[in-house]
C-alpha positions as protocol buffer text, in pm:
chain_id: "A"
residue {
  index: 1
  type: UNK
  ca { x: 257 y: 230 z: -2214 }
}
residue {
  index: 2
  type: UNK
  ca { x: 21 y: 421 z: -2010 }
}
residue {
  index: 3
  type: UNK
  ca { x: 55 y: 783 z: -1995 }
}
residue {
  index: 4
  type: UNK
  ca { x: 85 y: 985 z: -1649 }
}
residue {
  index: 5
  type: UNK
  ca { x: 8 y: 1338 z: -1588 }
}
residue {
  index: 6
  type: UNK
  ca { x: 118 y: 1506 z: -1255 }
}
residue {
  index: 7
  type: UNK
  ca { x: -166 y: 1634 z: -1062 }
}
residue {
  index: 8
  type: UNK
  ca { x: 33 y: 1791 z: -782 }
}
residue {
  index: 9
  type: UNK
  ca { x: 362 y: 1757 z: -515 }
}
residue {
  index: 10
  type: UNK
  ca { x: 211 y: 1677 z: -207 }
}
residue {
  index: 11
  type: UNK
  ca { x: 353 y: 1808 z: 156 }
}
residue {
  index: 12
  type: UNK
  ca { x: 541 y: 1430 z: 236 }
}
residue {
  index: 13
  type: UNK
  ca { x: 804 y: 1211 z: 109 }
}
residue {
  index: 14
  type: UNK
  ca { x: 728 y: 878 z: 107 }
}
residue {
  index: 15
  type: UNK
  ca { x: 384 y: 822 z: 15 }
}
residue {
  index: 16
  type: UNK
  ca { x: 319 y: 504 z: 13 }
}
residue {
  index: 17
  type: UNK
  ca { x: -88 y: 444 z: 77 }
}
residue {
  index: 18
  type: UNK
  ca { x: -400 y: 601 z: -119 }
}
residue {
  index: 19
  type: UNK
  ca { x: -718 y: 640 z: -78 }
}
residue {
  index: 20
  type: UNK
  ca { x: -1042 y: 924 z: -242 }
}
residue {
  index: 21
  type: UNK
  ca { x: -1294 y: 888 z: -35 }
}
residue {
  index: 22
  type: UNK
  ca { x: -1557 y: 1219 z: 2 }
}
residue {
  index: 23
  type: UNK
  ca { x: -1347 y: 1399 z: -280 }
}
residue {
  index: 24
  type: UNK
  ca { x: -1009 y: 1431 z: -107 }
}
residue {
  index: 25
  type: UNK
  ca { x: -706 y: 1199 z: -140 }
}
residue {
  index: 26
  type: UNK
  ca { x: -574 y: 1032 z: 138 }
}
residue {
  index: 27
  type: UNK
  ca { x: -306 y: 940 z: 217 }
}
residue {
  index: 28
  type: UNK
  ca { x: -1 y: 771 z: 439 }
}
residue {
  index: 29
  type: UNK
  ca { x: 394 y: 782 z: 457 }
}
residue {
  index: 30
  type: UNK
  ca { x: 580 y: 527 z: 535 }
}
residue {
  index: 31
  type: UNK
  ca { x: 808 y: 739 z: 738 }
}
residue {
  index: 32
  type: UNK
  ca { x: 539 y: 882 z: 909 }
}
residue {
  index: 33
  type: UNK
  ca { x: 321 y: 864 z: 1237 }
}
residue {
  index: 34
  type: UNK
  ca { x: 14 y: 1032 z: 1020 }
}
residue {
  index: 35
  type: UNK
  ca { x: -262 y: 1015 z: 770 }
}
residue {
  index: 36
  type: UNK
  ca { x: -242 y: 1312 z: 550 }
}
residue {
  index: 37
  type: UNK
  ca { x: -583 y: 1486 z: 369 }
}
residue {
  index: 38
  type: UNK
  ca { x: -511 y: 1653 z: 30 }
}
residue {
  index: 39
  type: UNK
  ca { x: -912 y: 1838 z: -68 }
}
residue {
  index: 40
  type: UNK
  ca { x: -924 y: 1971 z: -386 }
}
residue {
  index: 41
  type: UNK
  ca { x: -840 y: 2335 z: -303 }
}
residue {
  index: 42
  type: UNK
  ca { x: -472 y: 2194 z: -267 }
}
residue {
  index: 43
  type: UNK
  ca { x: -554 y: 2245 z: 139 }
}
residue {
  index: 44
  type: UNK
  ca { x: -354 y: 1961 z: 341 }
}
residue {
  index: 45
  type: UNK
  ca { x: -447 y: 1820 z: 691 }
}
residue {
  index: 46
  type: UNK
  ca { x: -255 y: 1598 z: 897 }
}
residue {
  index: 47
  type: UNK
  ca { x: -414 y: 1335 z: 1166 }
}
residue {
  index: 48
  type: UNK
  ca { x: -238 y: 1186 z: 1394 }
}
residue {
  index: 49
  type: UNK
  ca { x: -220 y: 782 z: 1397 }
}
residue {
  index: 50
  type: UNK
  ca { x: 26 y: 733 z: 1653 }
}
residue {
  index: 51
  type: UNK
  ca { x: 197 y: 987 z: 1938 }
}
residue {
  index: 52
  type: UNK
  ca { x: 497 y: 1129 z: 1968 }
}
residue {
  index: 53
  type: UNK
  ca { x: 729 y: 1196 z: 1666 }
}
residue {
  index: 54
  type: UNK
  ca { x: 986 y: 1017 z: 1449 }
}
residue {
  index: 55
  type: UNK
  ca { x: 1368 y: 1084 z: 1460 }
}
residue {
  index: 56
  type: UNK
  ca { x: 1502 y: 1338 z: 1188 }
}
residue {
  index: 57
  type: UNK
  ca { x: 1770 y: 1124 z: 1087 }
}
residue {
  index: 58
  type: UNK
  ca { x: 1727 y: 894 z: 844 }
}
residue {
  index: 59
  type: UNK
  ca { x: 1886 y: 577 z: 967 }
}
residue {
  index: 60
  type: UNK
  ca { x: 1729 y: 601 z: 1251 }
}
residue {
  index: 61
  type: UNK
  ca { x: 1379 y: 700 z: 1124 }
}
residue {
  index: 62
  type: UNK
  ca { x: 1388 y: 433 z: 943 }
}
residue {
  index: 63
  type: UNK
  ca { x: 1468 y: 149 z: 1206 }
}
residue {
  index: 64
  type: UNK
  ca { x: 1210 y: 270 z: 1433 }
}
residue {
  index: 65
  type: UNK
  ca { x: 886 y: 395 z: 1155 }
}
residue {
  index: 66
  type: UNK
  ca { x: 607 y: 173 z: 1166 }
}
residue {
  index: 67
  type: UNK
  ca { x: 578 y: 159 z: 803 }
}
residue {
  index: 68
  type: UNK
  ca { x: 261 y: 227 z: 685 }
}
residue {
  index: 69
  type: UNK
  ca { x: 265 y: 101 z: 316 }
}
residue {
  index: 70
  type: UNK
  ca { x: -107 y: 32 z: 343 }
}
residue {
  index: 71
  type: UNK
  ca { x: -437 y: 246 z: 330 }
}
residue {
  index: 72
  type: UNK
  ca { x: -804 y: 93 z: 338 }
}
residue {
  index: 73
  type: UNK
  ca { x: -1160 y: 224 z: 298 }
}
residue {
  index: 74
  type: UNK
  ca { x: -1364 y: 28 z: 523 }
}
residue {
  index: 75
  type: UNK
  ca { x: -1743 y: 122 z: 499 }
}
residue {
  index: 76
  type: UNK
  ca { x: -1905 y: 193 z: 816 }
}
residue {
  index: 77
  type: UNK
  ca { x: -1599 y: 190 z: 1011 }
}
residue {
  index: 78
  type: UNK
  ca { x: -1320 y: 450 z: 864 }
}
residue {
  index: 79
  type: UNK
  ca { x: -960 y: 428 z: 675 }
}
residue {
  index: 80
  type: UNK
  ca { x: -749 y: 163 z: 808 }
}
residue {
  index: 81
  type: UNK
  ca { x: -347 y: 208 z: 785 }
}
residue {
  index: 82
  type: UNK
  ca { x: -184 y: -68 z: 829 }
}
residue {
  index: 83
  type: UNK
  ca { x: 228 y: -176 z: 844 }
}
residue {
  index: 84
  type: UNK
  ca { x: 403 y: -366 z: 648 }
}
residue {
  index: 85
  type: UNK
  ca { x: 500 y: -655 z: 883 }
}
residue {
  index: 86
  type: UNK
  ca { x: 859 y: -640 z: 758 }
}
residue {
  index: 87
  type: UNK
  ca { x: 994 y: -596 z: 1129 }
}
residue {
  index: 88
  type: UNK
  ca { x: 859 y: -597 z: 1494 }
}
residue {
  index: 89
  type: UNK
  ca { x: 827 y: -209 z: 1516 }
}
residue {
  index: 90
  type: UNK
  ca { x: 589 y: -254 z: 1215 }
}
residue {
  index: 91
  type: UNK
  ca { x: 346 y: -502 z: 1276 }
}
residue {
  index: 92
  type: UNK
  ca { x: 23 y: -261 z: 1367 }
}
residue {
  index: 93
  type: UNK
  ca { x: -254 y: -121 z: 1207 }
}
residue {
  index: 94
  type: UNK
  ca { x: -474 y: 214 z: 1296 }
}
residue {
  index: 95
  type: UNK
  ca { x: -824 y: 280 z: 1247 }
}
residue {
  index: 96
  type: UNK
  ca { x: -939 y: 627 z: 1210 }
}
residue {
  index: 97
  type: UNK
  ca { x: -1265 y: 646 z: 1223 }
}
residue {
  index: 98
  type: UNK
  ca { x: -1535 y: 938 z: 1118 }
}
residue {
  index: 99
  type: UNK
  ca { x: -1466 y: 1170 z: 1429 }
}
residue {
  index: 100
  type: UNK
  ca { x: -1103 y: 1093 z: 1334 }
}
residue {
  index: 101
  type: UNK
  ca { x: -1015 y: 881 z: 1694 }
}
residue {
  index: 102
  type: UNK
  ca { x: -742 y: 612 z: 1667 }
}
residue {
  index: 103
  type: UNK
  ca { x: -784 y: 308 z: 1740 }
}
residue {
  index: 104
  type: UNK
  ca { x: -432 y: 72 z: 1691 }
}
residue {
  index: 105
  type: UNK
  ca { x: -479 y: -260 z: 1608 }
}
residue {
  index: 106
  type: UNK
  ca { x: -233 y: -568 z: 1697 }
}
residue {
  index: 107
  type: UNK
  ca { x: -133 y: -714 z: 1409 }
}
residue {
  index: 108
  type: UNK
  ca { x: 174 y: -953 z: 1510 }
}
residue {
  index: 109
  type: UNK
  ca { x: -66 y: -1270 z: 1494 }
}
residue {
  index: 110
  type: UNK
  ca { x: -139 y: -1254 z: 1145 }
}
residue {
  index: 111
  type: UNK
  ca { x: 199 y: -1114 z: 1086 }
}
residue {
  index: 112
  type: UNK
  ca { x: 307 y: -1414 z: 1242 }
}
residue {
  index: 113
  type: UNK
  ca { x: 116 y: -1661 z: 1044 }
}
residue {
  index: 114
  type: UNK
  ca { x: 171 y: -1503 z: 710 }
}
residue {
  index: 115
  type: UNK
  ca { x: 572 y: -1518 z: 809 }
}
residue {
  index: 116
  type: UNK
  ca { x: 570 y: -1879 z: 783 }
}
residue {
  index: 117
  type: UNK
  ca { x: 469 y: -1842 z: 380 }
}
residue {
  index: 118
  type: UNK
  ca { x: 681 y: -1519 z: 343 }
}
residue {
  index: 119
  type: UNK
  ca { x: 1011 y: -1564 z: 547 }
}
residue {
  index: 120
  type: UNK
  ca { x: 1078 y: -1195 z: 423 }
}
residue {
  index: 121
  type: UNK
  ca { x: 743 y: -1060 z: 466 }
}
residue {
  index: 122
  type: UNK
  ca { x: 648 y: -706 z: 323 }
}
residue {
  index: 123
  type: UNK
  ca { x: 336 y: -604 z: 312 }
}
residue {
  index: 124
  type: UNK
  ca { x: 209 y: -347 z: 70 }
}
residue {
  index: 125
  type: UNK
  ca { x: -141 y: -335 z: -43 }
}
residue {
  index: 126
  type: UNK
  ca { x: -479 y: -444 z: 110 }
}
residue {
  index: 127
  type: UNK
  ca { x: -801 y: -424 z: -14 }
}
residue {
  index: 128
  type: UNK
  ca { x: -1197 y: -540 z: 78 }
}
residue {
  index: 129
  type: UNK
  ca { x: -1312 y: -777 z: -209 }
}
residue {
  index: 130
  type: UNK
  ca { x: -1663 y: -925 z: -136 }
}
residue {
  index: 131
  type: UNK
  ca { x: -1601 y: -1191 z: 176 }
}
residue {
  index: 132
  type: UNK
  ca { x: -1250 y: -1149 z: 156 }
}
residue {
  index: 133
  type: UNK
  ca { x: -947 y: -892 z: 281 }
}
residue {
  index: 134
  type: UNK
  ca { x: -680 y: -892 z: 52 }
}
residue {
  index: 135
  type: UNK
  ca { x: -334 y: -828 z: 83 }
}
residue {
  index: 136
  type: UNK
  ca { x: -66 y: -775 z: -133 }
}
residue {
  index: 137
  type: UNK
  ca { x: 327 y: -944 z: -85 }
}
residue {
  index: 138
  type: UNK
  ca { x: 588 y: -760 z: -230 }
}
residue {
  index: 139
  type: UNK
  ca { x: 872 y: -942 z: -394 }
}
residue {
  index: 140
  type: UNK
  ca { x: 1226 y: -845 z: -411 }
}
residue {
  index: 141
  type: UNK
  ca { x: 1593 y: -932 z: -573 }
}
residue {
  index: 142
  type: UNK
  ca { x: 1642 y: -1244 z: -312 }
}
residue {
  index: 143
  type: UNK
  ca { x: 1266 y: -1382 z: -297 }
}
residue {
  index: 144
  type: UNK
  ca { x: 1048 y: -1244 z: -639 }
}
residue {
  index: 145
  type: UNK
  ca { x: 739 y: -1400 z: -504 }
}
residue {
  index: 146
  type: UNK
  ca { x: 478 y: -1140 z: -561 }
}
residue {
  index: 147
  type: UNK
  ca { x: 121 y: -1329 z: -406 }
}
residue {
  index: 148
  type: UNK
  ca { x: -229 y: -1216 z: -324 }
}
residue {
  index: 149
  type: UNK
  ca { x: -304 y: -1318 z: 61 }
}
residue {
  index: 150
  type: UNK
  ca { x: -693 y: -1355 z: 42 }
}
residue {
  index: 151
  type: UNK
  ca { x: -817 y: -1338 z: 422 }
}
residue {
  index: 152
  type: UNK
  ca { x: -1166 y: -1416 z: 553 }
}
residue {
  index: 153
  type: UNK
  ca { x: -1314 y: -1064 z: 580 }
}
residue {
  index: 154
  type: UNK
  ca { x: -1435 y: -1207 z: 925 }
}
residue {
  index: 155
  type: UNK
  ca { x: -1158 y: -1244 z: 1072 }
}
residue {
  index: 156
  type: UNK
  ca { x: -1071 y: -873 z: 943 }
}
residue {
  index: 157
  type: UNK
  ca { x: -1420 y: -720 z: 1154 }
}
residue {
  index: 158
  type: UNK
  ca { x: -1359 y: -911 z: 1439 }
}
residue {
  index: 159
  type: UNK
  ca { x: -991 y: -751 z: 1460 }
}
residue {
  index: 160
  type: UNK
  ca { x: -1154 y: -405 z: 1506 }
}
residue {
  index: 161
  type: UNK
  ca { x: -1354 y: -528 z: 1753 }
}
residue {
  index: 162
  type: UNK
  ca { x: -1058 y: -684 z: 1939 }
}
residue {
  index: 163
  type: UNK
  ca { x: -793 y: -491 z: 1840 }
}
residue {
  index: 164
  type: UNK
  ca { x: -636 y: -788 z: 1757 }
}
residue {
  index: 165
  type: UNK
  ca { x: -593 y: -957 z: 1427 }
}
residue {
  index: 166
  type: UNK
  ca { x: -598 y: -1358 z: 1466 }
}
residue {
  index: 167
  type: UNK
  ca { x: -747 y: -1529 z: 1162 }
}
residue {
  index: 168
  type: UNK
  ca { x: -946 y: -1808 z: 1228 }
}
residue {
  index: 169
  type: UNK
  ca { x: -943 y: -1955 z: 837 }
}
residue {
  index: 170
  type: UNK
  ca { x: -610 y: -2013 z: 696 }
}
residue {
  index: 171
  type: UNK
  ca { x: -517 y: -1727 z: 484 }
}
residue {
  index: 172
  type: UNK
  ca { x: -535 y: -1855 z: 70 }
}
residue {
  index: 173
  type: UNK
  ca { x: -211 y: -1746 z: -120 }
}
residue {
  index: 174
  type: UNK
  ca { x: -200 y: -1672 z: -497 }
}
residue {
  index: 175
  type: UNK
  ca { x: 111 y: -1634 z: -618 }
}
residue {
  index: 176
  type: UNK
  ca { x: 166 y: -1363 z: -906 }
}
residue {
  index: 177
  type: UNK
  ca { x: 367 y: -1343 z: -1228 }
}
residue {
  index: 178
  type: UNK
  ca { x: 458 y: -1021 z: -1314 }
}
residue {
  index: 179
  type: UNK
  ca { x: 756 y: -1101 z: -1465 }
}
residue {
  index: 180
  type: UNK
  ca { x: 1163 y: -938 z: -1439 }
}
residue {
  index: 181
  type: UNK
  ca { x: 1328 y: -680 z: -1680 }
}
residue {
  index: 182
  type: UNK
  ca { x: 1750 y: -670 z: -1697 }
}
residue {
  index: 183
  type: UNK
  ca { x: 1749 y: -927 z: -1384 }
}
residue {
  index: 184
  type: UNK
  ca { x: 1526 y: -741 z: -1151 }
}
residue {
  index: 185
  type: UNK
  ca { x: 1193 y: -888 z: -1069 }
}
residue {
  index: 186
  type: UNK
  ca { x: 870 y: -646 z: -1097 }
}
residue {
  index: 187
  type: UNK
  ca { x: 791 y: -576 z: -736 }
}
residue {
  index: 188
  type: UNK
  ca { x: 376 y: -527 z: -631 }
}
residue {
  index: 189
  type: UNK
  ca { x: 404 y: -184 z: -424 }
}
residue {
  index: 190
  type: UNK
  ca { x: -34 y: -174 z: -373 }
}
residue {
  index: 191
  type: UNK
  ca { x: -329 y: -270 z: -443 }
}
residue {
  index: 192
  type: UNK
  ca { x: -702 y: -161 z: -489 }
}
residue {
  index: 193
  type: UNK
  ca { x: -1045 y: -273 z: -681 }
}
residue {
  index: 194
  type: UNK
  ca { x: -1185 y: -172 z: -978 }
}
residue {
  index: 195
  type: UNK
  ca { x: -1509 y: -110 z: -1027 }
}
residue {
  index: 196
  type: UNK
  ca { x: -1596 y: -427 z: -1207 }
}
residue {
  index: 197
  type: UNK
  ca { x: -1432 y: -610 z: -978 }
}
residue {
  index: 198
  type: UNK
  ca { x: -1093 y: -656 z: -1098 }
}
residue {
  index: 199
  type: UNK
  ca { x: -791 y: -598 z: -921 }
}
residue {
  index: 200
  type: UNK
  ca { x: -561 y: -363 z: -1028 }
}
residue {
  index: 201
  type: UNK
  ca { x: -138 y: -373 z: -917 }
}
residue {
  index: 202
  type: UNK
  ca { x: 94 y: -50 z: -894 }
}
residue {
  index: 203
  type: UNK
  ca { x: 402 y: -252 z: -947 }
}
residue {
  index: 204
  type: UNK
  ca { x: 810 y: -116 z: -987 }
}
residue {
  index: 205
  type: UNK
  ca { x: 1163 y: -203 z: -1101 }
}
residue {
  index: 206
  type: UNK
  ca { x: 1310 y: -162 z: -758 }
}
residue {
  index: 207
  type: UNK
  ca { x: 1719 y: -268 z: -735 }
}
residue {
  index: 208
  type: UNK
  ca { x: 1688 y: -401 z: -387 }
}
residue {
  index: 209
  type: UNK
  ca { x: 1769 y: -782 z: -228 }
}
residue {
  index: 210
  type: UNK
  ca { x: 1559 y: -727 z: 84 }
}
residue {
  index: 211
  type: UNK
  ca { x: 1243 y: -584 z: 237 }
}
residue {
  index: 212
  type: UNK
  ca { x: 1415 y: -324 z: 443 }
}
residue {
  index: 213
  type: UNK
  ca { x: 1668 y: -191 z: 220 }
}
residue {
  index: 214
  type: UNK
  ca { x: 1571 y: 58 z: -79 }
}
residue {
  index: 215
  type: UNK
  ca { x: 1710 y: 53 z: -401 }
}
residue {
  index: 216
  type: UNK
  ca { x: 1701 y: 253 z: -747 }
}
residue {
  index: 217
  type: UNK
  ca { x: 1425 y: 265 z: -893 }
}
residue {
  index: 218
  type: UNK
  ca { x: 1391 y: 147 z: -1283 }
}
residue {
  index: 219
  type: UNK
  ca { x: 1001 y: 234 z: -1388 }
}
residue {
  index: 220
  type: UNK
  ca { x: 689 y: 168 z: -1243 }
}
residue {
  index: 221
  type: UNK
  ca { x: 377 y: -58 z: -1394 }
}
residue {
  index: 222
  type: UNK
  ca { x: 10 y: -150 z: -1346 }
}
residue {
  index: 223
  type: UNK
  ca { x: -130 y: -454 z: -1348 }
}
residue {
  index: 224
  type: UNK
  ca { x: -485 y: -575 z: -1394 }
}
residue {
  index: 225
  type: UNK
  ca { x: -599 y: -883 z: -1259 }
}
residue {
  index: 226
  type: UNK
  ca { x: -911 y: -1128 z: -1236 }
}
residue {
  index: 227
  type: UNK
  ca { x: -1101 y: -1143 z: -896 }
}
residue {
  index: 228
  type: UNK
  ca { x: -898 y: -1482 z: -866 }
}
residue {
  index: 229
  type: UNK
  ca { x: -518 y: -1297 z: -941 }
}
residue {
  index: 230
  type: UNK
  ca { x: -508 y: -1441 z: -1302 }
}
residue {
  index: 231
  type: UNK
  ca { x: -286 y: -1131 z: -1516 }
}
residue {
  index: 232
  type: UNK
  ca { x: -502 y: -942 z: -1791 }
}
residue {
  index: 233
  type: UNK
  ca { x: -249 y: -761 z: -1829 }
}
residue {
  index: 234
  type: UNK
  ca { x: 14 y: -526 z: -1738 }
}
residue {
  index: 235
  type: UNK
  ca { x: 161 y: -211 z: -1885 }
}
residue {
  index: 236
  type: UNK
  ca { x: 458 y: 11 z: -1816 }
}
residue {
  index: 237
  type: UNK
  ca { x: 411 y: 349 z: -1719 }
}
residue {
  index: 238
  type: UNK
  ca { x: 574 y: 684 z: -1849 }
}
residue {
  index: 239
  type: UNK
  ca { x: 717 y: 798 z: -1543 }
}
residue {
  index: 240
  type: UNK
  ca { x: 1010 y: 720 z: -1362 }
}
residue {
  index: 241
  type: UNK
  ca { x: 877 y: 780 z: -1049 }
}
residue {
  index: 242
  type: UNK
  ca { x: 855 y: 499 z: -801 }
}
residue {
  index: 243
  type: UNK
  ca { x: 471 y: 437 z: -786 }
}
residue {
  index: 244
  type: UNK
  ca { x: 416 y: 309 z: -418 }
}
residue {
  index: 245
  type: UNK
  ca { x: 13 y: 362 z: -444 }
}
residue {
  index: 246
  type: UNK
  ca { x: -286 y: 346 z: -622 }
}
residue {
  index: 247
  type: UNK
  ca { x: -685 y: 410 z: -651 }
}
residue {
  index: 248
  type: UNK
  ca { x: -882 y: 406 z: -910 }
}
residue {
  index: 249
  type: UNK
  ca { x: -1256 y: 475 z: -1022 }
}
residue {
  index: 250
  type: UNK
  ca { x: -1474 y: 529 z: -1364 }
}
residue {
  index: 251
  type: UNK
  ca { x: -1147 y: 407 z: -1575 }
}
residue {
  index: 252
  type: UNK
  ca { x: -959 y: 684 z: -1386 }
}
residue {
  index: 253
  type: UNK
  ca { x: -641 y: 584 z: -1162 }
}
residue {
  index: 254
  type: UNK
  ca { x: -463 y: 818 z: -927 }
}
residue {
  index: 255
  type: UNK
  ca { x: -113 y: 716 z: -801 }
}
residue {
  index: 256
  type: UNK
  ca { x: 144 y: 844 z: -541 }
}
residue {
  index: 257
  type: UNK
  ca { x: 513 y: 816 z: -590 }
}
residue {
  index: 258
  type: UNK
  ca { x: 808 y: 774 z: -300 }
}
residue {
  index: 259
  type: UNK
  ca { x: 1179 y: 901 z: -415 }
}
residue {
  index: 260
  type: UNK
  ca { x: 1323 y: 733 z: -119 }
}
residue {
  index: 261
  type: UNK
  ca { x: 1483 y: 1062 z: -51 }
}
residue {
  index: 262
  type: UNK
  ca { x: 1309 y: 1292 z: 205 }
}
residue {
  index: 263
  type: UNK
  ca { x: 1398 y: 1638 z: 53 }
}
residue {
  index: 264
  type: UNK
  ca { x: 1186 y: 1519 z: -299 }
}
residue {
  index: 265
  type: UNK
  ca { x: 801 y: 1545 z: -221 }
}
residue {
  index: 266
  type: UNK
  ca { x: 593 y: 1293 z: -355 }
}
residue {
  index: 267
  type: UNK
  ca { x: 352 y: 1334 z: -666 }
}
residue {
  index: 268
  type: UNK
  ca { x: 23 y: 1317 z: -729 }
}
residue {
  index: 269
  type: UNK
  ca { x: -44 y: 1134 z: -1052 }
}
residue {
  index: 270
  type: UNK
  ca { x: -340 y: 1069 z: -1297 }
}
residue {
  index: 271
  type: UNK
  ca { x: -378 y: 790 z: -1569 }
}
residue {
  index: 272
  type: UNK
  ca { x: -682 y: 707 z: -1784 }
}
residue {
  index: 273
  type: UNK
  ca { x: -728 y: 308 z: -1832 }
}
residue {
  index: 274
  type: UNK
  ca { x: -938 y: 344 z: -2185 }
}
């Protein structure tokens, strides 16, 4: 078991995306129209990825979010959020760049494509991994397929360019094991790269038949993986928070939890991987 140690709450609910980039944690909501900025001084700044602003209540925030599950360092151009596909109102992707301007970013094409693999598609990690963008399927109750999408990075830099994603190279699916526990498959909630070029999986116990629905959560796990998505290994963690994002760097890993609940904030969380 790997042991966790609470670094802070942070000032949202439903964090679901993480990156550290230039000391500060970044990070996005699902529920959310921004990217928030956590600096070390515990200061917080929100930017704005899309106008205008959510309803308060929760059915209908949740039918009309756009979902961002995913958060992406992309050197030279900025972070890139991205939805996770699993309906119409969350098929697009924002790039904030330096000066912090948006930039949205069609994604409905891949979406598209990808939906013919995953009938239930959910989205929920992305990374850059030499030539290749890689994104992350989420499993559930009805369809446990977890699966690495592996996308010609290409394709990825001619999107920002466009503003439209249309891959040119059919994508290459991995499928993952990652196993069940008491009848409910082990669900990959994100994704990053280590620094040795292994990929490592935030992964949870999630009660839930669908990608839209939530469910209780029954642990969280990480998972490290070959370059390729072969399973090194994968280890519980001692929390019973819902892990929903991940980053890691020098053997360290910081995660950020979602309780599904809007009046919990999220944590902040630190593991060692020695």
């Amino acid at each position: 078991m790997i042991e966790t140690r609470v670094v802070r709450t942070l000032d949202v609910s439903a964090a679901s995306g993480l990156v550290l980039r230039d000391g500060c944690f970044h990070v996005v909501a699902d529920d959310e129209n921004a990217l928030f900025v956590f600096d070390r001084d515990a200061a917080t700044r929100r930017i704005a990825l899309l106008p205008g602003d959510l309803p308060e209540q929760h059915a209908q925030r949740k039918e009309s979010k756009p979902d961002f599950e995913m958060l992406v360092d992309l050197p030279g151009h900025g972070l890139l959020a991205m939805g996770s596909g699993s309906r119409a109102t969350r098929e697009r992707a924002v790039l904030i760049d330096r000066d912090e301007r948006a930039t949205v970013i069609d994604m409905s094409m891949l979406f598209a494509a990808l939906r013919e693999a995953f009938p239930g598609l959910n989205m929920e990690g992305a990374a850059l991994l030499g030539n290749e963008f890689v994104l992350l399927q989420r499993g559930n109750r009805s369809d446990c397929r977890n699966a690495l999408v592996f996308i010609a990075r290409r394709d990825l830099q001619r999107a920002l360019v466009s503003q439209r994603f249309v891959v040119t190279r059919a994508p290459r699916i991995v499928n993952l094991t990652l196993g069940m526990e008491r009848g409910v498959p082990w669900s990959g909630t994100d994704l990053c790269v280590l620094d040795d070029g292994d990929l490592l999986v935030s992964a949870v116990l999630e009660y839930t038949g669908d990608a839209y629905e939530d469910g209780r959560c029954l642990g969280s796990s990480l998972a490290r993986l070959t370059s390729d998505g072969t399973l090194r290994w994968q280890r519980r963690l001692d929390t019973m928070a819902k892990v929903e994002g991940v980053a890691a760097g020098d053997d360290q890993v910081w995660l950020v939890s979602d309780a599904d609940d809007g009046t919990i904030p999220s944590q902040l969380l630190w593991a060692s991987l020695r």
